[in-house]
Amino acid sequence: MKANLIEKTPSAHPHQMLIKSLIQTPLTRNTKNEIVYKGEKRFTYDEMYKRVCKLANALTEMGIKHGDTVAVMDYDSNRYLELYFAVPMIGAVLHTVNIRLSPEQIVYTIEHAEDDAVFIHSDFLPLFDKIKGKITCVNKYIALSEDGIAADTSLTLEGEYEEILSKQPDSFDFPDFDENTRATTFYTTGTTGLPKGVYFSHKQLVLHTIAVAGYFSSVPHCGFDQTDVYMPMTPMFHVHAWGFPYVATYTGVKQVYPGKYIPEVMLGLVIKEKVTFSHCVPTIIHMLLKAPIIDQLDLSKWKVVIGGAAMPKSMCVGAMKHGIDIIAGYGMSETCPVLTLAHVSEDMLKESHEAQADLRVLTGKPMGMVELRIVNDKMEDVPADGESTGEIVVRAPWLTQGYFKDNKNSEELWRGGYLHTGDVAVMLPNGDVKITDRAKDVIKIGGEWVSSLELEDIFSRHNSVAEVAVVSSKDDKWGERPLALIVLKEGEEVTEKELHSHAISYIKKGIMARESLLVKVKFVDEIDKTSVGKIDKKLLRQKYAL
Ligand code: AMP
């Protein structure tokens, strides 16, 4: 075989795919669109870039260097967007901390990620006052506040974000380095055991951004271009808000950041700022549909991509009645995240809302460069007949290459050379993917994962409990809620309410995400098992959880 690697002219620039190229591109072609925070603060792209430079100068002055890790605990804000760029652009790693985790899990993720600095919204300073004694790696704390004044705290602060930025020059010569450098990290609780760190390189984020921008603008009725106004409704700590702040910046669209998620504020921003494109989990749509103000609003220009959980058809119809253009997508923390998107065709738009909803909530077709297979236990493709189920396994340029510092689970994730999603699905003859079940033992409550095994452990500590199985049950508001099915020891007398209080008292100790407080309890005579004696969660879900 002849070697035919390209020749490199010694003087040719060895271009690396770095995050800086995502922000430097739109600047040159679009200076009119703004980055808006809560409708109160506005920045042009030019101003935003200058703030990114100031932030890079501030980080460097604090001693943050290539390879260090910088954590953020904030609501969705322009500051967060600036950190999305400045931190990786100086070669450091951005750790987006899940603000909904329990205090113990937050400490665990900060220590595991080996964070050197943390940017903290003033709302979370009281939490840090409590947990700072358990944090050993961080030596720089920076406050983020709404009014530029640092709140009271026992932490030794480097200062407040705006005050720090105001002292810095507004240009920075961002270095070139290897495109395989780690740019971001965050933790998923979507598997059993401790939270697991996923990580993405500059090259992966750039490729994901370009692919999403291309795919979304090519799918009919899902266009995302410079006439759009973007507002995230998936938190920025979660999979880089599905990658869209990078896509929006790269394409130069107007961006609106809503701060803390408050339904009336978000809906108000949609109208006032003329938002046309958002994304969220179904629970957020549920919250918005319940807000009384919604009946007075015209939402007919608003496309909302739904993912993170299956959207109930009735919720889709409810949103469509308000004019919202719903399009489902599918992905996961480990996959950066976008894998598939539903396609809404011209013909479909002539159908009733009910008929459209069937297709809009389907998880749709894989995006370009995503090799998605549905396989049986032997890694053989199941027929694309809409009936044969199997696990979704994937390959794509932007999938996490493992779990941080966790070889065993990384190998398990990537067994056979494909990333295993733990999602069970069928493939329709036209290539649409339809998720039908989940092989992993976790429950998703309003976008946050809760481990059924950990809840089972809590219930089994009660003296009267002989056996317990926790499964997900359907819930209008949260999508899913944990349901604990309990067999009592013979002769034991305890009420469902007492057992519930037992579990709540454990959960309140801060060991699990607060969503697990939504657990329900039901006594049963026996717990169904599979032929090999494992708890048959699929059957239990069918029997009890509808
Ligand atoms: P996360 O890592 O928290 O983003 O969760 C990813 C998981 O959410 C996937 O593995 C699926 O189990 C679930 N999920 C994401 N999108 C969908 C969807 N459109 N329909 C059903 N489940 C979904």
XYZ file of C-alpha atoms and ligand atoms in Angstrom:
569
model
C 0.000 0.000 0.000
C 1.373 3.408 -0.989
C 1.500 5.954 1.803
C -0.684 8.853 0.782
C -0.778 11.021 3.880
C -0.956 14.672 2.826
C 2.312 16.511 2.600
C 2.781 19.383 4.976
C 4.647 22.400 3.708
C 6.945 23.439 6.537
C 5.462 26.944 6.601
C 1.814 25.801 6.344
C -0.241 26.526 9.434
C -1.128 23.210 11.158
C -4.720 24.229 11.841
C -6.289 22.840 14.980
C -10.035 22.749 15.640
C -10.208 24.980 18.692
C -13.169 26.587 20.429
C -11.749 30.018 19.679
C -12.640 29.522 16.012
C -16.331 29.327 16.977
C -16.337 32.791 18.485
C -13.916 34.489 16.166
C -15.953 33.563 13.053
C -19.332 35.245 13.674
C -17.655 38.356 14.965
C -16.346 39.069 11.547
C -19.731 38.827 9.878
C -22.308 39.861 12.404
C -22.108 42.705 14.806
C -25.785 43.675 15.093
C -27.217 40.786 17.083
C -27.101 40.939 20.842
C -26.532 38.694 23.816
C -29.309 39.551 26.293
C -29.425 38.658 29.988
C -32.916 38.525 31.537
C -33.977 41.370 29.263
C -31.922 43.672 31.518
C -28.374 43.602 30.153
C -27.418 43.678 26.494
C -24.106 43.105 24.784
C -23.143 43.136 21.110
C -21.000 40.221 19.913
C -18.114 42.653 19.822
C -18.662 43.573 23.480
C -19.077 39.921 24.403
C -15.779 39.036 22.763
C -14.056 41.850 24.647
C -15.489 40.488 27.909
C -14.188 37.006 26.999
C -10.732 38.597 26.558
C -11.040 40.398 29.908
C -12.030 37.148 31.561
C -9.052 35.369 29.986
C -6.777 38.100 31.331
C -8.366 37.806 34.787
C -8.005 34.005 34.839
C -4.370 34.271 33.788
C -3.672 36.909 36.441
C -5.194 34.600 39.064
C -2.691 31.944 38.013
C -5.117 29.711 36.095
C -3.144 28.039 33.330
C -3.336 25.368 30.629
C -4.556 22.094 32.144
C -6.194 23.652 35.228
C -9.918 23.130 35.839
C -12.381 25.940 36.425
C -15.830 25.146 37.802
C -18.991 27.216 37.438
C -22.198 27.242 39.483
C -24.540 29.702 37.877
C -27.959 29.979 36.290
C -28.130 30.517 32.530
C -26.414 33.838 31.952
C -24.170 35.843 29.633
C -21.426 35.271 32.235
C -21.797 31.532 31.769
C -21.494 32.012 27.997
C -18.297 34.022 28.505
C -16.900 31.231 30.693
C -17.884 28.661 27.995
C -15.338 30.388 25.783
C -12.651 32.017 27.926
C -11.837 28.965 30.080
C -11.173 26.457 27.272
C -9.633 29.150 25.069
C -6.759 29.583 27.538
C -6.315 25.787 27.571
C -8.077 25.167 30.893
C -11.013 22.792 31.421
C -14.519 24.121 32.105
C -16.409 22.096 34.723
C -20.111 22.935 34.630
C -21.408 21.932 38.064
C -24.941 20.575 38.315
C -26.592 22.949 40.800
C -29.353 20.413 41.475
C -27.097 17.743 42.923
C -27.091 17.113 46.660
C -24.355 18.944 48.663
C -22.445 15.648 49.022
C -22.560 15.005 45.296
C -21.391 18.576 44.583
C -18.368 18.089 46.855
C -17.683 14.729 45.195
C -17.755 16.152 41.658
C -15.585 19.172 42.540
C -12.980 16.953 44.205
C -13.108 14.293 41.500
C -12.699 16.863 38.724
C -9.805 18.421 40.721
C -11.181 21.921 40.277
C -8.718 24.740 40.901
C -11.202 27.626 40.880
C -14.966 27.992 41.225
C -17.190 30.788 39.944
C -20.251 30.826 42.231
C -23.536 32.666 41.884
C -24.303 34.453 45.158
C -27.364 32.202 45.673
C -24.973 29.250 46.154
C -22.497 30.997 48.472
C -24.372 29.810 51.622
C -24.003 26.229 50.332
C -20.253 26.748 49.923
C -20.016 28.232 53.425
C -21.227 24.817 54.604
C -19.209 22.512 52.321
C -15.934 24.435 51.963
C -14.272 22.370 54.731
C -14.706 19.244 52.614
C -13.190 20.785 49.485
C -9.429 20.353 49.293
C -8.520 21.159 45.674
C -9.987 24.629 45.089
C -7.878 27.666 45.919
C -9.740 30.426 44.085
C -13.359 31.434 44.600
C -15.036 34.104 42.487
C -18.543 35.438 43.197
C -21.118 36.031 40.463
C -23.784 38.484 41.486
C -26.727 40.206 39.879
C -25.698 43.698 40.973
C -21.893 43.477 40.790
C -21.517 43.405 44.579
C -20.194 40.275 46.265
C -22.571 38.870 48.875
C -21.542 38.016 52.442
C -19.607 34.795 52.656
C -16.977 33.130 54.820
C -15.050 32.152 51.656
C -11.955 34.117 50.759
C -12.970 35.563 47.405
C -10.806 36.735 44.520
C -13.569 39.259 44.001
C -16.851 39.705 42.171
C -17.018 38.862 38.456
C -17.933 42.322 37.109
C -15.485 44.074 39.411
C -12.709 41.677 38.298
C -13.528 42.145 34.594
C -13.636 45.932 34.896
C -9.919 46.020 35.745
C -8.729 43.953 32.779
C -7.630 44.874 29.232
C -10.097 43.876 26.496
C -7.759 41.982 24.201
C -6.040 38.628 24.594
C -3.847 36.618 22.276
C -5.437 33.174 22.579
C -2.834 30.449 22.052
C -2.920 27.523 19.632
C -2.629 24.039 21.094
C -3.599 20.444 20.303
C -7.264 20.120 19.270
C -7.517 16.957 21.381
C -7.061 19.012 24.554
C -9.864 18.500 27.085
C -12.146 21.563 26.949
C -15.101 20.704 29.168
C -16.236 18.230 31.770
C -19.379 17.587 33.774
C -20.950 14.786 35.730
C -23.839 12.524 34.892
C -25.913 10.638 37.414
C -27.680 8.782 34.601
C -25.960 5.542 35.519
C -25.836 3.664 38.786
C -23.154 4.355 41.372
C -21.312 7.621 41.925
C -21.692 10.527 39.469
C -19.450 9.948 36.469
C -17.403 12.612 34.692
C -17.715 12.866 30.927
C -15.337 15.067 28.968
C -15.063 16.616 25.530
C -12.141 17.950 23.538
C -11.959 21.177 21.551
C -12.143 19.197 18.325
C -15.221 17.288 19.484
C -17.069 20.448 20.495
C -16.185 22.199 17.245
C -17.345 19.216 15.173
C -20.546 18.858 17.205
C -21.248 22.567 16.754
C -20.741 22.486 12.999
C -22.769 19.284 12.626
C -25.696 20.582 14.714
C -25.684 23.934 12.899
C -25.762 22.122 9.560
C -28.348 19.536 10.542
C -30.796 21.893 12.219
C -30.704 24.350 9.361
C -31.211 21.576 6.813
C -34.194 19.869 8.470
C -37.435 21.467 7.185
C -39.315 23.564 9.770
C -36.516 23.324 12.265
C -34.351 26.001 10.734
C -31.776 27.666 12.932
C -30.184 30.642 11.254
C -29.323 34.290 11.833
C -32.966 35.333 11.753
C -33.606 33.164 14.815
C -33.517 34.318 18.425
C -32.180 31.662 20.747
C -33.003 31.084 24.423
C -31.872 27.939 26.289
C -34.276 26.193 28.634
C -31.952 23.270 29.316
C -29.550 24.426 32.018
C -26.074 25.445 30.895
C -24.557 23.039 33.409
C -26.130 20.126 31.536
C -24.231 18.988 28.403
C -23.362 22.597 27.481
C -27.111 23.328 27.184
C -27.126 20.631 24.484
C -24.337 22.501 22.705
C -26.586 25.312 21.497
C -24.782 28.292 23.059
C -21.776 27.235 20.939
C -24.000 26.775 17.858
C -25.746 30.116 18.436
C -22.457 31.964 18.834
C -20.911 30.258 15.812
C -23.939 31.249 13.708
C -24.156 34.732 15.232
C -27.816 34.634 16.259
C -29.351 36.821 18.943
C -29.100 34.991 22.279
C -31.292 35.459 25.337
C -30.252 34.031 28.718
C -33.104 33.775 31.234
C -31.241 33.401 34.551
C -33.084 31.226 37.046
C -35.919 29.296 35.390
C -39.167 31.046 36.337
C -42.076 30.240 33.941
C -43.500 33.792 33.818
C -40.056 35.310 33.244
C -39.219 32.844 30.494
C -42.526 33.333 28.705
C -42.154 37.093 29.102
C -38.729 36.928 27.449
C -40.066 34.817 24.579
C -42.512 37.616 23.760
C -40.370 40.660 24.576
C -37.174 39.453 22.917
C -39.022 37.621 20.108
C -37.455 34.259 20.901
C -37.905 31.732 18.076
C -35.759 28.782 19.144
C -35.406 26.949 22.473
C -34.870 23.464 23.809
C -35.893 21.725 27.024
C -37.007 18.564 28.779
C -40.779 17.856 28.803
C -41.141 18.963 32.457
C -40.267 22.553 31.508
C -42.988 22.574 28.833
C -45.370 21.212 31.454
C -44.440 24.108 33.782
C -44.905 26.680 31.019
C -48.271 25.259 29.925
C -49.488 25.595 33.528
C -48.491 29.270 33.810
C -51.745 31.325 33.708
C -50.184 34.034 31.518
C -49.682 31.571 28.641
C -53.260 31.988 27.377
C -52.607 35.625 26.562
C -49.487 34.980 24.491
C -48.867 34.349 20.814
C -46.224 31.621 20.737
C -46.669 30.727 17.087
C -43.124 31.756 16.127
C -41.486 29.532 18.750
C -39.723 26.275 17.859
C -38.908 24.139 20.878
C -36.731 21.054 20.628
C -37.682 18.507 23.269
C -35.247 15.910 24.537
C -33.838 14.315 27.640
C -36.962 12.205 28.119
C -39.904 10.972 26.075
C -42.537 13.644 25.565
C -46.095 12.468 26.255
C -48.246 12.924 23.173
C -50.890 14.839 25.153
C -48.270 17.371 26.261
C -47.138 17.785 22.658
C -50.744 18.447 21.560
C -51.182 20.908 24.463
C -48.089 22.856 23.391
C -49.134 22.814 19.733
C -52.520 24.295 20.673
C -50.581 27.307 21.947
C -48.798 27.503 18.579
C -45.495 26.041 19.794
C -43.620 24.121 17.121
C -42.480 20.977 18.959
C -39.662 18.849 17.577
C -38.223 15.917 19.537
C -34.551 15.037 19.646
C -32.508 12.403 21.397
C -29.081 12.275 22.957
C -27.325 11.890 26.280
C -24.585 13.417 28.404
C -22.070 10.936 27.040
C -22.848 11.934 23.442
C -22.257 15.721 23.619
C -25.378 15.301 23.249
C -27.251 15.451 19.902
C -27.786 12.134 18.101
C -31.202 12.349 16.405
C -33.936 14.810 15.507
C -37.572 14.349 14.441
C -38.416 15.533 10.945
C -41.551 17.569 10.403
C -42.571 17.461 6.763
C -44.739 19.803 4.716
C -47.378 17.033 4.368
C -47.493 16.479 8.101
C -48.427 20.097 8.732
C -51.782 19.488 6.990
C -52.661 16.809 9.568
C -54.488 17.286 12.894
C -52.457 18.124 16.005
C -52.998 14.559 17.258
C -51.689 12.993 14.053
C -48.719 15.370 13.956
C -47.889 14.677 17.592
C -47.306 10.982 16.816
C -44.409 11.954 14.584
C -43.206 15.029 16.449
C -42.495 13.051 19.634
C -40.648 10.290 17.752
C -36.948 10.540 18.327
C -36.389 10.857 14.592
C -33.410 10.353 12.370
C -29.719 10.307 13.261
C -27.749 13.450 12.483
C -24.991 13.329 9.850
C -21.789 11.624 11.037
C -23.746 9.664 13.685
C -23.590 5.920 13.114
C -26.555 4.663 15.126
C -27.371 0.971 15.359
C -30.031 -0.936 17.269
C -28.515 -4.256 18.269
C -29.273 -7.470 20.119
C -27.063 -9.021 22.835
C -24.706 -10.358 20.178
C -24.224 -6.891 18.687
C -26.237 -7.880 15.596
C -28.560 -5.281 14.034
C -32.227 -5.966 14.695
C -34.515 -5.632 11.637
C -35.802 -2.122 10.898
C -39.414 -3.280 11.137
C -40.750 -1.051 13.913
C -41.182 -4.086 16.164
C -37.823 -5.695 16.903
C -36.255 -4.064 19.932
C -32.595 -3.748 20.790
C -30.137 -1.394 22.466
C -29.043 1.803 20.754
C -25.281 1.835 20.256
C -23.454 4.679 18.549
C -20.267 6.003 17.023
C -19.741 9.674 16.211
C -16.825 12.117 16.294
C -18.026 13.809 19.502
C -18.770 10.981 21.956
C -17.024 11.046 25.338
C -14.021 8.769 25.102
C -14.648 7.468 28.608
C -15.600 8.385 32.157
C -12.977 10.526 33.883
C -10.555 8.447 35.971
C -12.831 5.381 35.711
C -11.404 2.735 33.378
C -13.819 0.006 34.385
C -17.008 1.909 33.566
C -15.367 3.465 30.492
C -14.687 0.011 29.049
C -18.231 -1.030 29.903
C -19.596 2.074 28.121
C -17.509 1.337 25.028
C -17.699 -2.460 24.939
C -17.360 -3.841 21.428
C -16.162 -0.474 20.120
C -19.586 1.204 20.252
C -20.900 3.561 22.912
C -23.748 1.784 24.701
C -26.622 4.132 25.490
C -28.639 1.776 27.722
C -31.714 2.859 25.735
C -33.982 0.290 24.124
C -35.558 1.208 20.807
C -37.011 0.038 17.515
C -36.011 1.254 14.072
C -38.855 2.076 11.700
C -38.512 1.099 8.033
C -37.943 4.782 7.118
C -34.962 5.075 9.489
C -36.779 6.797 12.363
C -35.700 5.721 15.834
C -38.375 5.141 18.466
C -37.266 4.680 22.069
C -39.389 2.082 23.823
C -37.642 1.337 27.121
C -34.518 1.821 29.188
C -32.057 -0.884 30.192
C -30.365 1.252 32.847
C -31.571 1.258 36.444
C -32.241 4.954 36.827
C -35.325 7.170 36.951
C -35.534 10.568 35.314
C -37.471 13.140 37.300
C -37.925 16.427 35.468
C -34.572 16.057 33.730
C -32.585 14.871 36.771
C -31.567 11.287 37.327
C -32.245 9.341 40.511
C -30.785 5.884 41.057
C -33.434 3.281 41.804
C -30.761 1.110 43.443
C -29.892 3.815 45.966
C -33.560 4.287 46.835
C -33.940 0.519 47.211
C -31.011 0.564 49.607
C -32.719 3.222 51.751
C -36.002 1.274 51.971
C -34.259 -2.012 52.695
C -32.701 -0.465 55.810
C -36.155 -0.464 57.442
C -36.644 -3.442 59.770
C -40.111 -4.293 58.441
C -39.070 -4.503 54.782
C -38.494 -7.978 53.321
C -38.004 -6.945 49.710
C -38.158 -3.770 47.658
C -38.018 -2.778 44.000
C -38.057 0.836 42.848
C -39.359 1.534 39.343
C -40.328 4.669 37.484
C -44.005 5.562 37.305
C -45.493 7.996 34.826
C -46.268 11.478 36.103
C -47.852 14.401 34.261
C -45.624 17.057 35.771
C -42.289 15.302 36.315
C -42.434 12.774 33.492
C -41.424 10.061 35.934
C -41.542 9.579 39.701
C -39.988 6.742 41.678
C -42.441 4.123 42.905
C -41.196 1.831 45.686
C -42.903 -1.580 45.602
C -42.518 -3.159 49.003
C -43.050 -6.638 50.400
C -43.257 -6.580 54.214
C -41.723 -9.191 56.472
C -44.325 -11.592 57.805
C -46.247 -10.290 60.790
C -44.821 -6.748 60.432
C -47.255 -3.869 60.705
C -46.205 -0.595 59.264
C -48.111 1.843 57.070
C -47.080 3.086 53.622
C -46.923 6.562 55.129
C -44.474 5.462 57.846
C -42.181 3.834 55.292
C -42.363 6.929 53.146
C -41.282 9.085 56.116
C -38.400 6.679 56.778
C -37.114 7.151 53.226
C -37.610 10.919 53.272
C -35.589 11.258 56.490
C -32.629 9.535 54.788
C -32.972 11.498 51.554
C -33.089 14.773 53.494
C -29.609 14.062 54.844
C -28.439 15.396 51.476
C -27.128 12.150 50.048
C -29.377 12.144 47.001
C -30.694 14.742 44.598
C -33.758 16.439 46.072
C -35.943 15.066 43.273
C -35.859 11.674 45.042
C -38.183 13.175 47.667
C -40.944 12.564 45.128
C -40.815 8.819 45.796
C -44.176 7.024 46.310
C -44.714 3.802 48.269
C -46.964 0.823 47.468
C -47.236 -2.500 49.295
C -47.316 -5.637 47.114
C -47.517 -9.362 47.922
C -44.526 -10.326 45.829
C -41.980 -8.857 43.454
C -41.845 -10.418 39.983
C -38.552 -11.979 38.896
C -37.090 -12.925 35.503
C -36.190 -16.519 34.616
C -32.725 -15.974 36.078
C -34.127 -14.628 39.324
C -33.453 -10.916 38.710
C -36.119 -8.391 39.623
C -38.184 -7.978 36.453
C -38.368 -4.209 36.334
C -39.874 -4.187 32.863
C -42.808 -6.290 34.024
C -43.150 -4.293 37.258
C -43.311 -1.057 35.272
C -46.022 -2.547 33.068
C -47.977 -3.805 36.076
C -47.774 -0.897 38.490
C -46.289 2.161 36.938
C -48.771 3.285 34.292
P -28.906 12.758 30.038
O -27.585 12.091 29.987
O -29.276 13.236 31.389
O -29.027 13.823 28.988
O -30.012 11.659 29.691
C -29.963 10.938 28.508
C -31.031 9.897 28.529
O -32.317 10.509 28.522
C -31.012 8.974 27.342
O -30.075 7.933 27.474
C -32.457 8.475 27.346
O -32.630 7.460 28.320
C -33.231 9.703 27.797
N -33.717 10.458 26.630
C -33.125 11.497 26.012
N -33.868 11.953 24.991
C -34.967 11.158 24.932
C -36.123 11.099 24.092
N -36.329 11.971 23.112
N -37.041 10.131 24.352
C -36.866 9.250 25.360
N -35.814 9.258 26.193
C -34.863 10.189 25.984
